[in-house]
mmCIF file with all atom_site columns, C-alpha atoms in Angstrom:
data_model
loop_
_atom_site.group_PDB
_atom_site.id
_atom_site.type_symbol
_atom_site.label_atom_id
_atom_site.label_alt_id
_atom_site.label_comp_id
_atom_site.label_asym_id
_atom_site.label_entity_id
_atom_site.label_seq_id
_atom_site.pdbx_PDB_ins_code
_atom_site.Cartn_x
_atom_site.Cartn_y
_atom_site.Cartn_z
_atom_site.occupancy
_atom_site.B_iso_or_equiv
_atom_site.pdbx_formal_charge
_atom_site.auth_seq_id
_atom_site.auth_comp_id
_atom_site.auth_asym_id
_atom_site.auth_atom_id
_atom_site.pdbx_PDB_model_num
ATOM 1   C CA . UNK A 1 1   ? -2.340  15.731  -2.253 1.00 69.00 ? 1   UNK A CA 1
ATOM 2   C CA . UNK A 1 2   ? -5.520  17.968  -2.691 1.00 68.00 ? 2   UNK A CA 1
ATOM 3   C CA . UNK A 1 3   ? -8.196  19.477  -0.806 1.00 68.00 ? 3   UNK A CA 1
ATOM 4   C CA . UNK A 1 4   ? -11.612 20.250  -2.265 1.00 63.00 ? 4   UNK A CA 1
ATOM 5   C CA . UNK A 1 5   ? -11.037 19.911  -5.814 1.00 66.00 ? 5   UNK A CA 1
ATOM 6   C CA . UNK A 1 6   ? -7.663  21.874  -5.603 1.00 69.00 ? 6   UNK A CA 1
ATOM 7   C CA . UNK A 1 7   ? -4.075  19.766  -5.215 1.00 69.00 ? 7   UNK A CA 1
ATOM 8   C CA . UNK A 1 8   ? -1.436  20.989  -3.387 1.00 67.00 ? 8   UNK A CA 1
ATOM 9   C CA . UNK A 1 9   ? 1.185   18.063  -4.512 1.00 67.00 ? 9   UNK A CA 1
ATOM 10  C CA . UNK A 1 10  ? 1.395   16.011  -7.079 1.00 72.00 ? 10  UNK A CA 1
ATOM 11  C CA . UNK A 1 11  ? 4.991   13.457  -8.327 1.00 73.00 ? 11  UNK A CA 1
ATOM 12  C CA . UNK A 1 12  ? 5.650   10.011  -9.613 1.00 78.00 ? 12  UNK A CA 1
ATOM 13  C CA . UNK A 1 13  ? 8.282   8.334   -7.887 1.00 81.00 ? 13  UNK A CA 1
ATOM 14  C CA . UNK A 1 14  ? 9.932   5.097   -9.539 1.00 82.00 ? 14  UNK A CA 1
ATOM 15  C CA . UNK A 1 15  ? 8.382   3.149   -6.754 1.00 87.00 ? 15  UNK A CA 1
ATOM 16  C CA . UNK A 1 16  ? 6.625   -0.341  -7.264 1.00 89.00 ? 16  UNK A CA 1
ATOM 17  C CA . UNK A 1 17  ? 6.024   -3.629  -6.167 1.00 92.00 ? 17  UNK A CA 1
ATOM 18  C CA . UNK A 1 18  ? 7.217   -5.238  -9.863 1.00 93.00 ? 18  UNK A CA 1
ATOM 19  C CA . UNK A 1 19  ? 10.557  -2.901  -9.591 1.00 93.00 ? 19  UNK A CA 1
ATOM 20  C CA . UNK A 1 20  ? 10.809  -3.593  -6.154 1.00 93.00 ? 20  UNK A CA 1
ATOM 21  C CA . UNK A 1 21  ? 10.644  -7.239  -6.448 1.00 94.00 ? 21  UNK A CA 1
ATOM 22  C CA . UNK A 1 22  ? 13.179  -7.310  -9.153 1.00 94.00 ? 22  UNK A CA 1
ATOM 23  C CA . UNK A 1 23  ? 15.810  -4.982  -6.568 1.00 94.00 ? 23  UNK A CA 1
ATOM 24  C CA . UNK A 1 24  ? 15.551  -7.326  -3.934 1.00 94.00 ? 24  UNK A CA 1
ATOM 25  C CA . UNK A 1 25  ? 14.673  -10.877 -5.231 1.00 95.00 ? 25  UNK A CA 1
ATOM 26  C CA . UNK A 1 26  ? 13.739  -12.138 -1.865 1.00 95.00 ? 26  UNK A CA 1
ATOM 27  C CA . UNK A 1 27  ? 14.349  -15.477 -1.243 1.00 95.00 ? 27  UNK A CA 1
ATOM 28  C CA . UNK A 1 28  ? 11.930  -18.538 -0.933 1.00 95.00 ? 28  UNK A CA 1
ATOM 29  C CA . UNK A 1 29  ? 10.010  -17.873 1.235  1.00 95.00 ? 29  UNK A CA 1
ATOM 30  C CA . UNK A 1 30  ? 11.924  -14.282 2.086  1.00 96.00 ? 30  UNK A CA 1
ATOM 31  C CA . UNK A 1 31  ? 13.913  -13.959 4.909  1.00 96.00 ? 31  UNK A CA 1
ATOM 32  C CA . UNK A 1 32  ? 13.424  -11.772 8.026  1.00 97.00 ? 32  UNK A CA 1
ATOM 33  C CA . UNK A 1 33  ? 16.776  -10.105 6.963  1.00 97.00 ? 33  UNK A CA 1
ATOM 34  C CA . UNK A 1 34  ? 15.788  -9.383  3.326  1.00 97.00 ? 34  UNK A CA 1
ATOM 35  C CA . UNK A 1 35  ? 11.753  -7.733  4.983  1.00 97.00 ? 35  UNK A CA 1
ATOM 36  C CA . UNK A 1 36  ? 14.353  -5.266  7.566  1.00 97.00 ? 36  UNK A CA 1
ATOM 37  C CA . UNK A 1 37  ? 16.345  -4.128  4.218  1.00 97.00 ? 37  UNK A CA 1
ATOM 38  C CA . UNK A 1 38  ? 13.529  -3.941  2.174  1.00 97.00 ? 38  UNK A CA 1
ATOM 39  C CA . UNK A 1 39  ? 12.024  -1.858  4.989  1.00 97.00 ? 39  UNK A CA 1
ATOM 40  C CA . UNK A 1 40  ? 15.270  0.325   5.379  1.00 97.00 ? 40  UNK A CA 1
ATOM 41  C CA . UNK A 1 41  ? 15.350  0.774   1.653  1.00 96.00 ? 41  UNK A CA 1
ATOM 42  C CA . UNK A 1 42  ? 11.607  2.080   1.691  1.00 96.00 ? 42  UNK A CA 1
ATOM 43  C CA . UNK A 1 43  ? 12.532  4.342   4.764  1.00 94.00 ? 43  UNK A CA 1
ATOM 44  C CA . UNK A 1 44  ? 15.205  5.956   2.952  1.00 94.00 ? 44  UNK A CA 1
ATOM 45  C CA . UNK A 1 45  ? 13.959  6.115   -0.011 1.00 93.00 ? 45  UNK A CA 1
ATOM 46  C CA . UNK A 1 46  ? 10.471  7.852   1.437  1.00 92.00 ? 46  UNK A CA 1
ATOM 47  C CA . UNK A 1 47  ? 12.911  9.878   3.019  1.00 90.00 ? 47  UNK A CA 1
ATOM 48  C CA . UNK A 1 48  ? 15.277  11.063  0.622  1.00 90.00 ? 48  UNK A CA 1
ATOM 49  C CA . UNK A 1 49  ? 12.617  11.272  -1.975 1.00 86.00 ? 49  UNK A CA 1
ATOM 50  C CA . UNK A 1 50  ? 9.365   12.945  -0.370 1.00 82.00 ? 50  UNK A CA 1
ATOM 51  C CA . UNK A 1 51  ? 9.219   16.538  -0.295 1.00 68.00 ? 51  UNK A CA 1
ATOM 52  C CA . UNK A 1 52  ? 9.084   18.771  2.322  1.00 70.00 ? 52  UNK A CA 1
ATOM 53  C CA . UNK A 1 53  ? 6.088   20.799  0.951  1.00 68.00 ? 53  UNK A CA 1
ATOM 54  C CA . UNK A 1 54  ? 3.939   17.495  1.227  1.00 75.00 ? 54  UNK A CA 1
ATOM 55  C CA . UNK A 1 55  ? 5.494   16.222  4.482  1.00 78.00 ? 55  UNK A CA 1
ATOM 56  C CA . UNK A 1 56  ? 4.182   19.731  5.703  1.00 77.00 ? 56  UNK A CA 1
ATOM 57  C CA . UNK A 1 57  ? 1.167   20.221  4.247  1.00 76.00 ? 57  UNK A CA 1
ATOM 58  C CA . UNK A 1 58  ? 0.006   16.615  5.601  1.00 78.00 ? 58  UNK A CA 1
ATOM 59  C CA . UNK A 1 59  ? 0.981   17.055  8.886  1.00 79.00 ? 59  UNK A CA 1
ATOM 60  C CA . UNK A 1 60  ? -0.168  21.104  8.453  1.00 77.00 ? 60  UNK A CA 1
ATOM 61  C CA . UNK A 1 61  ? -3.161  20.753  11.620 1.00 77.00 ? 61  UNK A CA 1
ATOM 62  C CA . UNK A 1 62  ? -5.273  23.788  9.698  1.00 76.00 ? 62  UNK A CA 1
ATOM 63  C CA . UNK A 1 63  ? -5.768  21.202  6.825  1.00 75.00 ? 63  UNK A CA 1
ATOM 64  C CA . UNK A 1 64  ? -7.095  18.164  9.162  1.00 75.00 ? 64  UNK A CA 1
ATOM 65  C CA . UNK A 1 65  ? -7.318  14.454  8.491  1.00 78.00 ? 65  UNK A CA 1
ATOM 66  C CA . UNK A 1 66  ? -5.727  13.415  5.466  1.00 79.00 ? 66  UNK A CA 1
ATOM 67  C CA . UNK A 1 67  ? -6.689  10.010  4.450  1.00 79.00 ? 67  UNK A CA 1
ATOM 68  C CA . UNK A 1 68  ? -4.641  7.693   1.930  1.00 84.00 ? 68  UNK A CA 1
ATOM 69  C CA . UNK A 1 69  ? -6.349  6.664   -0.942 1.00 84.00 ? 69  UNK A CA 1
ATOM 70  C CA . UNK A 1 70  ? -4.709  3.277   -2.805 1.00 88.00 ? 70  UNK A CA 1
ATOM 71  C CA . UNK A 1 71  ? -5.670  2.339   -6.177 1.00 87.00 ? 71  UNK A CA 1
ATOM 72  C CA . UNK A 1 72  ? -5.137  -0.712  -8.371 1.00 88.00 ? 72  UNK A CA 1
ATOM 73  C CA . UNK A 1 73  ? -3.846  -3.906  -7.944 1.00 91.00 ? 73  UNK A CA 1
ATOM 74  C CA . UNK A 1 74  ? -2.522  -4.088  -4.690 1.00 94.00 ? 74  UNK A CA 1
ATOM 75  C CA . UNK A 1 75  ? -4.790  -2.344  -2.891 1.00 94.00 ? 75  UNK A CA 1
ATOM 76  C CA . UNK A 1 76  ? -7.848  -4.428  -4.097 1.00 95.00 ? 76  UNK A CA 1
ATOM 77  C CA . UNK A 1 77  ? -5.746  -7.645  -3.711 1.00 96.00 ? 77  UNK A CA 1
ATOM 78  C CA . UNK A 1 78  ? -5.556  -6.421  0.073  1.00 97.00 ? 78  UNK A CA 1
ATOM 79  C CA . UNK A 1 79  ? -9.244  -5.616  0.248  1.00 97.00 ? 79  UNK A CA 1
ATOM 80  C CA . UNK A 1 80  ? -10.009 -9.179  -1.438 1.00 97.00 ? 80  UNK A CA 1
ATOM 81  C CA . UNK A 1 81  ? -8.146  -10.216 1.537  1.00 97.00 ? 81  UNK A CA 1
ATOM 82  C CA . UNK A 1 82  ? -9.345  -8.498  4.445  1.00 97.00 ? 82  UNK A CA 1
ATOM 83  C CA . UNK A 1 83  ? -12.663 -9.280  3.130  1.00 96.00 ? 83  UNK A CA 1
ATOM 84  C CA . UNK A 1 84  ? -11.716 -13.189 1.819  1.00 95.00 ? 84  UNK A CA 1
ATOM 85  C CA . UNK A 1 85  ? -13.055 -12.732 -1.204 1.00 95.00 ? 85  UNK A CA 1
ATOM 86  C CA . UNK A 1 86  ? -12.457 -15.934 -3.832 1.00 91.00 ? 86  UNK A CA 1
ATOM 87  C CA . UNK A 1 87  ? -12.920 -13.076 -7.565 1.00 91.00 ? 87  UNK A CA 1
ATOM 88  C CA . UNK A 1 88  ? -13.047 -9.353  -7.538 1.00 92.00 ? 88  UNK A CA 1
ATOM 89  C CA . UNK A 1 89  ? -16.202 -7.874  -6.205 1.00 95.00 ? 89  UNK A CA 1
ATOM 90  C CA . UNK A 1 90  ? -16.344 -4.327  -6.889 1.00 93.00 ? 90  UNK A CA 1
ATOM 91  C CA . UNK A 1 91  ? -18.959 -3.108  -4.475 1.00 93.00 ? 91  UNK A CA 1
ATOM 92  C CA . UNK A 1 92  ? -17.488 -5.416  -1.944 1.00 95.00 ? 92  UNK A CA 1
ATOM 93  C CA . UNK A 1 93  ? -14.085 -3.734  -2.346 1.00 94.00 ? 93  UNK A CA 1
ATOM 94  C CA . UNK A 1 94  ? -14.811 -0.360  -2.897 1.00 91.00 ? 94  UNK A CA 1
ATOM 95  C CA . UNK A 1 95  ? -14.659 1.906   0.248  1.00 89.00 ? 95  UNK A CA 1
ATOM 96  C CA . UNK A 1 96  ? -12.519 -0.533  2.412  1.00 94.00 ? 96  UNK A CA 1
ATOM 97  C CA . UNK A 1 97  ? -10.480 0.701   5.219  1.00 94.00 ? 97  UNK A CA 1
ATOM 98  C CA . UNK A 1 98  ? -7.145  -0.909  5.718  1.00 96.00 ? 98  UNK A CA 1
ATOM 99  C CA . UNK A 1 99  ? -5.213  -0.318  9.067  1.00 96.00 ? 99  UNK A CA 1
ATOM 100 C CA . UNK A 1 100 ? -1.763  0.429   9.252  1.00 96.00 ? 100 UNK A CA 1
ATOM 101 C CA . UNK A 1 101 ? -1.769  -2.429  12.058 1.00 96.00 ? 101 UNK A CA 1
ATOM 102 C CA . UNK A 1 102 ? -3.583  -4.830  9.503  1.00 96.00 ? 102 UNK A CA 1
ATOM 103 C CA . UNK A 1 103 ? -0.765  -4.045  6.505  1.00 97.00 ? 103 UNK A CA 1
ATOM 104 C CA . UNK A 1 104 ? 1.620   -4.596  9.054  1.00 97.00 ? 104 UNK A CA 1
ATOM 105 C CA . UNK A 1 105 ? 0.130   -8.222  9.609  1.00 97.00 ? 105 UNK A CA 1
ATOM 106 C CA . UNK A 1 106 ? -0.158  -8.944  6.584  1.00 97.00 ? 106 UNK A CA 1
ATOM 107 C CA . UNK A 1 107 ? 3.452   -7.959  5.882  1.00 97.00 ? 107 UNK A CA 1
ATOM 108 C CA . UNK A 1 108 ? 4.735   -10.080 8.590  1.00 97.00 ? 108 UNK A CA 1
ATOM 109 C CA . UNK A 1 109 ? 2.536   -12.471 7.389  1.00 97.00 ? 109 UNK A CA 1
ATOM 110 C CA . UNK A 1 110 ? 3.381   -12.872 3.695  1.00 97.00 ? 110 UNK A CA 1
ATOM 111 C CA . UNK A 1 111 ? 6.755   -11.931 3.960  1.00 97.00 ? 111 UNK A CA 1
ATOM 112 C CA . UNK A 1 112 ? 7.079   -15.277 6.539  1.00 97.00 ? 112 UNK A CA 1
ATOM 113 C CA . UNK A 1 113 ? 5.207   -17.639 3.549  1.00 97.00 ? 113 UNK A CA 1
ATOM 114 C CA . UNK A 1 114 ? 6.556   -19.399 1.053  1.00 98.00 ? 114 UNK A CA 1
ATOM 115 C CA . UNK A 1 115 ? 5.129   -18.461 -2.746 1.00 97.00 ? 115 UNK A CA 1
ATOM 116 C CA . UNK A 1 116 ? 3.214   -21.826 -3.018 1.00 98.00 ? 116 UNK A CA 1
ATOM 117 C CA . UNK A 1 117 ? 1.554   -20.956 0.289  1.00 97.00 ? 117 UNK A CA 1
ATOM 118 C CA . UNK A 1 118 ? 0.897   -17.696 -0.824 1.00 97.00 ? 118 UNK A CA 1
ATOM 119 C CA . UNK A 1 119 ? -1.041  -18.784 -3.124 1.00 97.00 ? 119 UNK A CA 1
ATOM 120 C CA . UNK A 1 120 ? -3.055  -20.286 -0.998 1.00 97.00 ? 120 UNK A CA 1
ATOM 121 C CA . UNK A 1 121 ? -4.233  -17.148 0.990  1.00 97.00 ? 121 UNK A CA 1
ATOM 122 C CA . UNK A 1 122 ? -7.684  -16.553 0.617  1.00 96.00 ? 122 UNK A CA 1
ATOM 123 C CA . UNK A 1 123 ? -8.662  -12.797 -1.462 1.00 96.00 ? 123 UNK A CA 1
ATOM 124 C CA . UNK A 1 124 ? -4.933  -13.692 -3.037 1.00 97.00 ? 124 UNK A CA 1
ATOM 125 C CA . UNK A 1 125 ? -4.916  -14.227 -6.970 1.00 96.00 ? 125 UNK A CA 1
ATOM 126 C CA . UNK A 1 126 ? -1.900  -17.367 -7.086 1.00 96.00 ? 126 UNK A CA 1
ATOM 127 C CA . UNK A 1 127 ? -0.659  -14.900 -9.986 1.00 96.00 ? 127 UNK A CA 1
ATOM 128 C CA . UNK A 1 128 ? -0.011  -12.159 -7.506 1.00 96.00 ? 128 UNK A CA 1
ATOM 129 C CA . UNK A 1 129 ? 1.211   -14.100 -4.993 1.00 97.00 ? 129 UNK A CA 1
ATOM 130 C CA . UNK A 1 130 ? 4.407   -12.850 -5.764 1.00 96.00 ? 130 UNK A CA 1
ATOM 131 C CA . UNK A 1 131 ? 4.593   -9.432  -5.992 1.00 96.00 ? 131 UNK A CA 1
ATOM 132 C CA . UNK A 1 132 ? 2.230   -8.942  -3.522 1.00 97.00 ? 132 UNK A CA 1
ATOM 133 C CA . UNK A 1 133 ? 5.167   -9.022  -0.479 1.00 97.00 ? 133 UNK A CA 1
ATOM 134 C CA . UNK A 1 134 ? 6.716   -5.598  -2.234 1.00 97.00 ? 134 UNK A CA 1
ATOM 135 C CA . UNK A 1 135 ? 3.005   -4.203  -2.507 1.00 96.00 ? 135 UNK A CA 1
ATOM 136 C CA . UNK A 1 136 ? 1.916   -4.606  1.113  1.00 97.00 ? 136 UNK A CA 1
ATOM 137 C CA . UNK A 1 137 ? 5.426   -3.533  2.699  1.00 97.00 ? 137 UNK A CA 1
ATOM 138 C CA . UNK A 1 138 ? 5.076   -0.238  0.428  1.00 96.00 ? 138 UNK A CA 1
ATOM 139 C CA . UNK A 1 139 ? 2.022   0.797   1.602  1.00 95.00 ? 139 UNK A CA 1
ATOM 140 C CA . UNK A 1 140 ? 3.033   -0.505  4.814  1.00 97.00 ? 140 UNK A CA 1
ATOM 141 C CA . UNK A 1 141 ? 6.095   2.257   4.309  1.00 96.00 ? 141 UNK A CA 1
ATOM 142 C CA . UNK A 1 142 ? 4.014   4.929   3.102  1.00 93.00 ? 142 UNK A CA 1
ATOM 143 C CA . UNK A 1 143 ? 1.128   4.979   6.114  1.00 93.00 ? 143 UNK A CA 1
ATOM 144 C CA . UNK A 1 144 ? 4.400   4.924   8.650  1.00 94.00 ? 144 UNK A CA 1
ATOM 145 C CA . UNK A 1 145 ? 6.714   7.594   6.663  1.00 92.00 ? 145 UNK A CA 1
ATOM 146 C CA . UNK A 1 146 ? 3.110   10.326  6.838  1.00 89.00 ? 146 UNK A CA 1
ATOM 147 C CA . UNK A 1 147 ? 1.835   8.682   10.156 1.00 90.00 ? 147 UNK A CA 1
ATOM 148 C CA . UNK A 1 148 ? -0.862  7.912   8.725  1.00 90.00 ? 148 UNK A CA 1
ATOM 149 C CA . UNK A 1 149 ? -3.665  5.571   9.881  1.00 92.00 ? 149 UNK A CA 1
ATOM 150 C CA . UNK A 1 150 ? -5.153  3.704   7.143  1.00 93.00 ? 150 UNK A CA 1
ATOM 151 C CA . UNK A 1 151 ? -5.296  3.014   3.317  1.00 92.00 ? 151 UNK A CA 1
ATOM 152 C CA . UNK A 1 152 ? -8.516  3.740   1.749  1.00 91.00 ? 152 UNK A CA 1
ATOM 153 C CA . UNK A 1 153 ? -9.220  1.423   -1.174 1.00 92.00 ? 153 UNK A CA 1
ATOM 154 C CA . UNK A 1 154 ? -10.668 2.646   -4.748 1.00 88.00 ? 154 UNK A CA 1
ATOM 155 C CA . UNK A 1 155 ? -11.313 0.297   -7.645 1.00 88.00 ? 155 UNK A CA 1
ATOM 156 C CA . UNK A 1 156 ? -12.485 3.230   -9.593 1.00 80.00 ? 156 UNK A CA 1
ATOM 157 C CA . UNK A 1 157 ? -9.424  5.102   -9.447 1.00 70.00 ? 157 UNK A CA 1
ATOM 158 C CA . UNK A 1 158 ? -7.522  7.955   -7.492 1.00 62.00 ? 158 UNK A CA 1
ATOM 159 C CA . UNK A 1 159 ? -10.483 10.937  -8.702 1.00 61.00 ? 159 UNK A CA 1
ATOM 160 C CA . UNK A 1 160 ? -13.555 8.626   -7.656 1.00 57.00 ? 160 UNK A CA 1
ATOM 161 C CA . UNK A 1 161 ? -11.441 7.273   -4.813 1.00 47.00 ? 161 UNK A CA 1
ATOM 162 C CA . UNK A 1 162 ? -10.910 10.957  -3.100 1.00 53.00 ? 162 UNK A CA 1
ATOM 163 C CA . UNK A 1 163 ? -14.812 12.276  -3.944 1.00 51.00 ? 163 UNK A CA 1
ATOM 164 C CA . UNK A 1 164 ? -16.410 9.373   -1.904 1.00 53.00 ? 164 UNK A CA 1
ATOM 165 C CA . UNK A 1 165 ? -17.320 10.332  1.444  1.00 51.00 ? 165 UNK A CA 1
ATOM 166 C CA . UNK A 1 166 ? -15.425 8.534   3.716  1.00 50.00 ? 166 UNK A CA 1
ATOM 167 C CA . UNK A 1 167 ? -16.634 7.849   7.582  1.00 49.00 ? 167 UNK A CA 1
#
């Protein structure tokens, strides 16, 4: 978390979609059941884990909008899809907004496919198509846990990400 060259926050948390997808190992295609304890596990986890410095400081009113910035795989896979990309674009992808009501659609979405038809989803690499599930439904978490609205996307990384103006 930063503000005009300056961060306020900074952790790693043993949080991903690879790790996540070996925890669970969601069935084929994953059930309802095993997206509500996947959910419940990010919720607890986000809230057992998260500080309260950074839960403050983002909902802190003085410091205004804070906006999400996503990097790597994920993220782009996401942007591929909003955007239905067939191979990675950069320009395309860079600078794309993602709405927490459009990560929850594609949760909903994926989570309800099986992996062949994932791999049929248009933006969607067939050798992501299954870690993707844990990769949506985190960021999915992470917007909800800070009430956030969206997920900014940065193929360039977290620094270039956060320097771009953003409308």
């Amino acid at each position: 978390l930063g503000d005009h060259g300056h961060h306020s926050y900074r952790e790693s948390f043993p949080l991903g979609s690879v790790r996540l997808l070996e925890k669970f190992r969601p069935g084929d295609p994953p059930s309802p059941r095993e997206l509500e304890a996947c959910r419940g596990w990010l919720t607890a986890f986000l809230n057992q884990n998260i500080g309260d410095q950074m839960e403050d400081q983002i909902a802190d009113p003085a410091r205004g909008p804070v906006t999400l910035v996503g990097t790597g795989g994920t993220t782009t896979i996401l942007a591929r899809m909003k955007k239905q990309l067939t191979h990675f674009d950069r320009d395309a992808i860079d600078g794309t907004h993602l709405l927490l009501d459009q990560l929850t659609h594609y949760t909903n979405d994926l989570w309800s496919r099986p992996l062949l038809d994932r791999k049929t989803v248009p933006g969607l690499p067939a050798n992501r198509a299954d870690v993707i599930i844990m990769g949506v439904v985190i960021y999915e978490a992470v917007l909800r846990h800070f009430r956030l609205p969206e997920l900014y996307v940065s193929t360039r990384g977290l620094r270039f990400g956060a320097l771009l103006d953003m409308p």
